[in-house]
Amino acid sequence: MVLKNLIGTAVFVALMFTFSAFVYKNKTVESHPKTPVEYKGFAVLELFTSEGCSSCPPADQLMGEIEKQYKDQPVYILAYHVDYWNNLGWKDKFSSVENSQRQQYYSKTLSSQVYTPQLVVNGKKEFVGSDRNSIENAIETALLNSKNIPIHLSAKISGKEINVNYKSEEKNSQNKLLITLVEKKSSTNVQKGENEGRHLQHWQIVHQQNQISLKNSSEGIMSFRLPENFNTNDWDIIGMVQNVKTGEILGSAKAF
């Protein structure tokens, strides 16, 4: 009987100790609330993708999720649909030779292969476009550490054009200002090729991109042709300053 009482007392004491430790731990956490992170940098994500590539839909989907996840942060996504898949069964209506040339440029500055889906962050690091962990880590690092050269953009529709007023404090002759017209979301029913029969969703699709030298002037006006059925709610205008030699993006901003 004595042994039984001793065992019961020991169990009770152990339970009380566990409960006390639990309460103390919770009080400690509550007394040190987590403060929100203040981001001073930015992250530009450039995805090279194609409707003809069966590995690309997961990367496209991830861009939609990241767009939603970081909607209140300076994270800018540009999806470049390349044209070198067009002869393999399906022509991507969003593709262009300029987008493919943009990827070739990065293959030189980053000493990387050309493949899809490929994603480049701030012109400095490249990953497989569906590698969520690497991409999110790169975004957090960029938001905390990158310095954002100020860019001022404003846009106005005039006739069949979109006129963009730009101004930057950067005047380095090796840097250019890239201003891009981006469609926020669209989709395609693919009828041939590797993705035959699939309904593909796309986010932040690059339609037009102009490069402006900052050597002689850091402010001015440039124009885009107005897309069919244009609605300001469905489009973004994104500007970024890039060092032409290294490929590093030094600042970014959005007009719409």
Coordinates of C-alpha atoms in Angstrom, one line a residue:
M1 CA 0.0 0.0 0.0
V2 CA 2.8 2.4 0.9
L3 CA 4.6 1.6 -2.4
K4 CA 1.4 2.3 -4.3
N5 CA 0.9 5.7 -2.6
L6 CA 4.5 6.6 -3.3
I7 CA 4.1 5.8 -7.0
G8 CA 0.9 7.8 -7.1
T9 CA 2.5 10.8 -5.4
A10 CA 5.5 10.7 -7.9
V11 CA 3.2 10.7 -10.9
F12 CA 1.2 13.6 -9.5
V13 CA 4.4 15.6 -8.9
A14 CA 5.7 14.9 -12.4
L15 CA 2.5 16.0 -14.0
M16 CA 2.4 19.2 -11.9
F17 CA 6.0 19.9 -13.0
T18 CA 5.2 19.4 -16.6
F19 CA 2.2 21.7 -16.4
S20 CA 4.2 24.4 -14.6
A21 CA 6.9 24.2 -17.3
F22 CA 4.2 24.5 -20.0
V23 CA 2.7 27.6 -18.4
Y24 CA 6.0 29.2 -17.9
K25 CA 7.1 28.6 -21.5
N26 CA 3.8 30.1 -22.8
K27 CA 4.2 33.2 -20.5
T28 CA 7.8 33.6 -21.8
V29 CA 6.6 33.5 -25.4
E30 CA 3.8 35.9 -24.7
S31 CA 6.0 38.4 -22.9
H32 CA 8.3 38.6 -26.0
P33 CA 5.9 39.1 -28.9
K34 CA 7.5 38.7 -32.4
T35 CA 7.9 42.1 -34.0
P36 CA 7.2 42.4 -37.8
V37 CA 10.1 42.5 -40.1
E38 CA 10.7 45.9 -41.8
Y39 CA 12.0 45.3 -45.3
K40 CA 14.2 48.0 -46.9
G41 CA 15.2 46.1 -50.0
F42 CA 13.4 44.6 -53.0
A43 CA 13.2 41.4 -55.0
V44 CA 12.8 41.2 -58.8
L45 CA 11.9 37.7 -60.0
E46 CA 12.4 37.0 -63.7
L47 CA 10.9 33.6 -64.8
F48 CA 11.7 32.1 -68.2
T49 CA 8.9 29.8 -69.1
S50 CA 7.0 28.3 -72.0
E51 CA 3.6 26.7 -72.7
G52 CA 5.4 24.0 -74.7
C53 CA 7.4 22.9 -71.6
S54 CA 5.8 20.2 -69.4
S55 CA 8.1 21.2 -66.5
C56 CA 6.9 24.9 -66.6
P57 CA 3.3 24.8 -65.2
P58 CA 4.5 24.2 -61.6
A59 CA 6.8 27.2 -61.8
D60 CA 4.0 29.4 -63.3
Q61 CA 1.7 28.3 -60.5
L62 CA 4.4 29.1 -57.9
M63 CA 4.6 32.7 -59.3
G64 CA 0.9 33.1 -58.7
E65 CA 1.3 31.9 -55.1
I66 CA 4.3 34.1 -54.5
E67 CA 2.5 37.1 -56.0
K68 CA -0.3 36.6 -53.4
Q69 CA 2.1 35.8 -50.5
Y70 CA 4.2 38.9 -51.0
K71 CA 1.4 41.2 -52.3
D72 CA 2.2 43.9 -49.7
Q73 CA 6.0 43.7 -50.2
P74 CA 8.3 45.1 -52.9
V75 CA 8.5 41.8 -54.8
Y76 CA 8.1 42.2 -58.6
I77 CA 7.5 39.2 -60.9
L78 CA 8.1 39.2 -64.6
A79 CA 7.4 36.0 -66.6
Y80 CA 9.2 35.9 -70.0
H81 CA 7.7 33.3 -72.4
V82 CA 10.6 32.2 -74.6
D83 CA 10.2 31.2 -78.3
Y84 CA 12.6 28.3 -78.7
W85 CA 9.9 25.8 -77.7
N86 CA 7.6 27.0 -80.5
N87 CA 8.9 24.5 -83.1
L88 CA 8.3 21.5 -80.8
G89 CA 4.5 21.1 -81.2
W90 CA 2.9 24.2 -79.7
K91 CA 3.4 27.9 -80.3
D92 CA 3.2 30.0 -77.2
K93 CA 1.1 33.1 -77.9
F94 CA 3.0 35.0 -75.2
S95 CA 6.4 34.1 -76.5
S96 CA 8.9 36.4 -78.3
V97 CA 12.5 36.4 -79.5
E98 CA 13.2 39.3 -77.2
N99 CA 12.3 37.2 -74.2
S100 CA 14.7 34.5 -75.4
Q101 CA 17.4 37.1 -75.9
R102 CA 16.9 38.3 -72.3
Q103 CA 17.6 34.8 -71.1
Q104 CA 20.6 34.5 -73.3
Y105 CA 21.9 37.6 -71.7
Y106 CA 21.7 36.0 -68.2
S107 CA 23.4 32.9 -69.5
K108 CA 26.4 35.1 -70.0
T109 CA 26.3 37.2 -66.9
L110 CA 25.6 34.3 -64.6
S111 CA 27.5 31.6 -66.6
S112 CA 24.5 29.4 -66.5
Q113 CA 22.8 27.1 -69.0
V114 CA 19.6 28.1 -70.9
Y115 CA 16.6 26.0 -69.7
T116 CA 13.0 26.3 -68.7
P117 CA 11.7 26.9 -66.1
Q118 CA 14.6 29.2 -65.0
L119 CA 14.2 32.0 -62.4
V120 CA 16.6 34.8 -61.8
V121 CA 16.5 36.9 -58.6
N122 CA 17.7 40.5 -58.8
G123 CA 19.9 39.6 -61.7
K124 CA 22.4 37.8 -59.3
K125 CA 21.1 34.3 -58.6
E126 CA 19.4 31.7 -60.7
F127 CA 17.3 28.6 -59.7
V128 CA 14.9 26.1 -61.2
G129 CA 11.7 28.1 -61.4
S130 CA 9.7 25.6 -59.3
D131 CA 12.2 25.4 -56.4
R132 CA 10.1 27.1 -53.8
N133 CA 12.6 26.8 -50.9
S134 CA 15.5 28.3 -52.8
I135 CA 13.4 31.1 -54.3
E136 CA 11.7 32.1 -51.0
N137 CA 15.1 32.1 -49.2
A138 CA 16.5 34.3 -52.0
I139 CA 13.5 36.7 -51.7
E140 CA 13.9 37.1 -48.0
T141 CA 17.7 37.7 -48.4
A142 CA 17.0 40.3 -51.1
L143 CA 14.3 42.1 -49.1
L144 CA 16.5 42.4 -46.1
N145 CA 19.9 43.2 -47.7
S146 CA 19.5 44.9 -51.1
K147 CA 19.7 48.7 -51.6
N148 CA 16.9 50.1 -53.7
I149 CA 17.9 53.0 -56.1
P150 CA 14.8 55.2 -56.2
I151 CA 12.7 55.1 -59.4
H152 CA 9.7 57.3 -60.0
L153 CA 7.1 56.1 -62.5
S154 CA 3.7 57.4 -63.6
A155 CA 1.6 56.3 -66.5
K156 CA -1.2 57.8 -68.6
I157 CA -3.2 56.5 -71.5
S158 CA -3.2 58.7 -74.6
G159 CA -5.0 57.5 -77.7
K160 CA -3.5 54.1 -78.6
E161 CA -0.5 54.5 -76.3
I162 CA 0.5 54.3 -72.7
N163 CA 2.9 57.1 -71.9
V164 CA 5.2 56.5 -68.9
N165 CA 7.0 59.3 -67.2
Y166 CA 10.2 58.1 -65.5
K167 CA 12.9 59.6 -63.3
S168 CA 15.8 58.0 -61.5
E169 CA 18.6 59.3 -59.4
E170 CA 21.0 56.9 -61.1
K171 CA 23.3 58.3 -63.8
N172 CA 26.0 55.6 -64.1
S173 CA 26.7 55.0 -67.8
Q174 CA 26.9 51.2 -67.2
N175 CA 23.3 51.2 -65.9
K176 CA 20.1 51.1 -67.9
L177 CA 16.4 51.6 -66.9
L178 CA 14.2 48.8 -68.1
I179 CA 10.4 49.5 -68.1
T180 CA 8.1 46.6 -68.7
L181 CA 4.4 46.2 -69.5
V182 CA 3.1 43.2 -67.6
E183 CA -0.3 41.4 -67.8
K184 CA -1.2 40.2 -64.3
K185 CA -3.0 37.0 -65.2
S186 CA -4.1 35.0 -68.3
S187 CA -4.7 31.4 -69.3
T188 CA -4.5 29.1 -72.4
N189 CA -6.1 25.8 -73.5
V190 CA -3.1 24.0 -74.9
Q191 CA -4.0 21.8 -77.8
K192 CA -0.6 20.3 -78.8
G193 CA 2.8 19.6 -77.6
E194 CA 4.0 18.4 -74.2
N195 CA 1.1 20.1 -72.4
E196 CA -1.6 18.9 -74.8
G197 CA -5.1 19.0 -73.2
R198 CA -4.1 21.1 -70.3
H199 CA -5.6 24.5 -69.2
L200 CA -2.6 26.6 -68.2
Q201 CA -2.7 29.6 -65.9
H202 CA 0.0 32.3 -66.2
W203 CA 0.9 35.3 -63.9
Q204 CA 2.9 38.5 -64.6
I205 CA 3.4 38.0 -68.3
V206 CA 5.9 40.2 -70.0
H207 CA 4.4 41.8 -73.2
Q208 CA 6.7 44.8 -73.9
Q209 CA 10.0 45.9 -72.5
N210 CA 11.9 49.1 -73.3
Q211 CA 15.5 49.7 -72.3
I212 CA 16.6 53.3 -71.6
S213 CA 20.2 54.5 -71.3
L214 CA 20.8 56.6 -68.2
K215 CA 24.1 58.0 -69.5
N216 CA 22.8 61.3 -70.8
S217 CA 19.5 61.7 -69.0
S218 CA 17.9 60.1 -66.0
E219 CA 14.3 61.3 -66.7
G220 CA 11.9 61.4 -69.6
I221 CA 8.9 59.8 -71.3
M222 CA 8.6 56.5 -73.1
S223 CA 5.5 54.8 -74.7
F224 CA 4.0 51.4 -75.1
R225 CA 1.4 50.5 -77.7
L226 CA -1.9 50.0 -76.0
P227 CA -2.9 46.2 -75.8
E228 CA -6.4 45.1 -76.9
N229 CA -9.1 45.3 -74.3
F230 CA -6.7 47.1 -72.0
N231 CA -7.8 47.6 -68.4
T232 CA -5.5 49.2 -65.8
N233 CA -6.6 46.7 -63.2
D234 CA -5.2 43.8 -65.2
W235 CA -1.8 45.2 -66.0
D236 CA 1.4 46.4 -64.2
I237 CA 4.2 48.7 -65.3
I238 CA 7.4 47.7 -63.6
G239 CA 10.7 49.6 -63.8
M240 CA 14.1 48.4 -62.8
V241 CA 17.7 49.8 -63.0
Q242 CA 20.2 47.2 -64.1
N243 CA 24.0 47.2 -64.5
V244 CA 24.5 46.0 -68.1
K245 CA 27.9 44.5 -67.4
T246 CA 27.1 42.4 -64.3
G247 CA 23.4 42.0 -64.7
E248 CA 22.7 43.0 -61.1
I249 CA 19.4 44.9 -60.6
L250 CA 20.0 47.9 -58.4
G251 CA 16.4 49.2 -57.9
S252 CA 12.8 48.6 -58.9
A253 CA 9.4 50.2 -58.7
K254 CA 5.9 49.9 -60.0
A255 CA 3.6 52.4 -61.7
F256 CA 0.2 50.7 -61.9

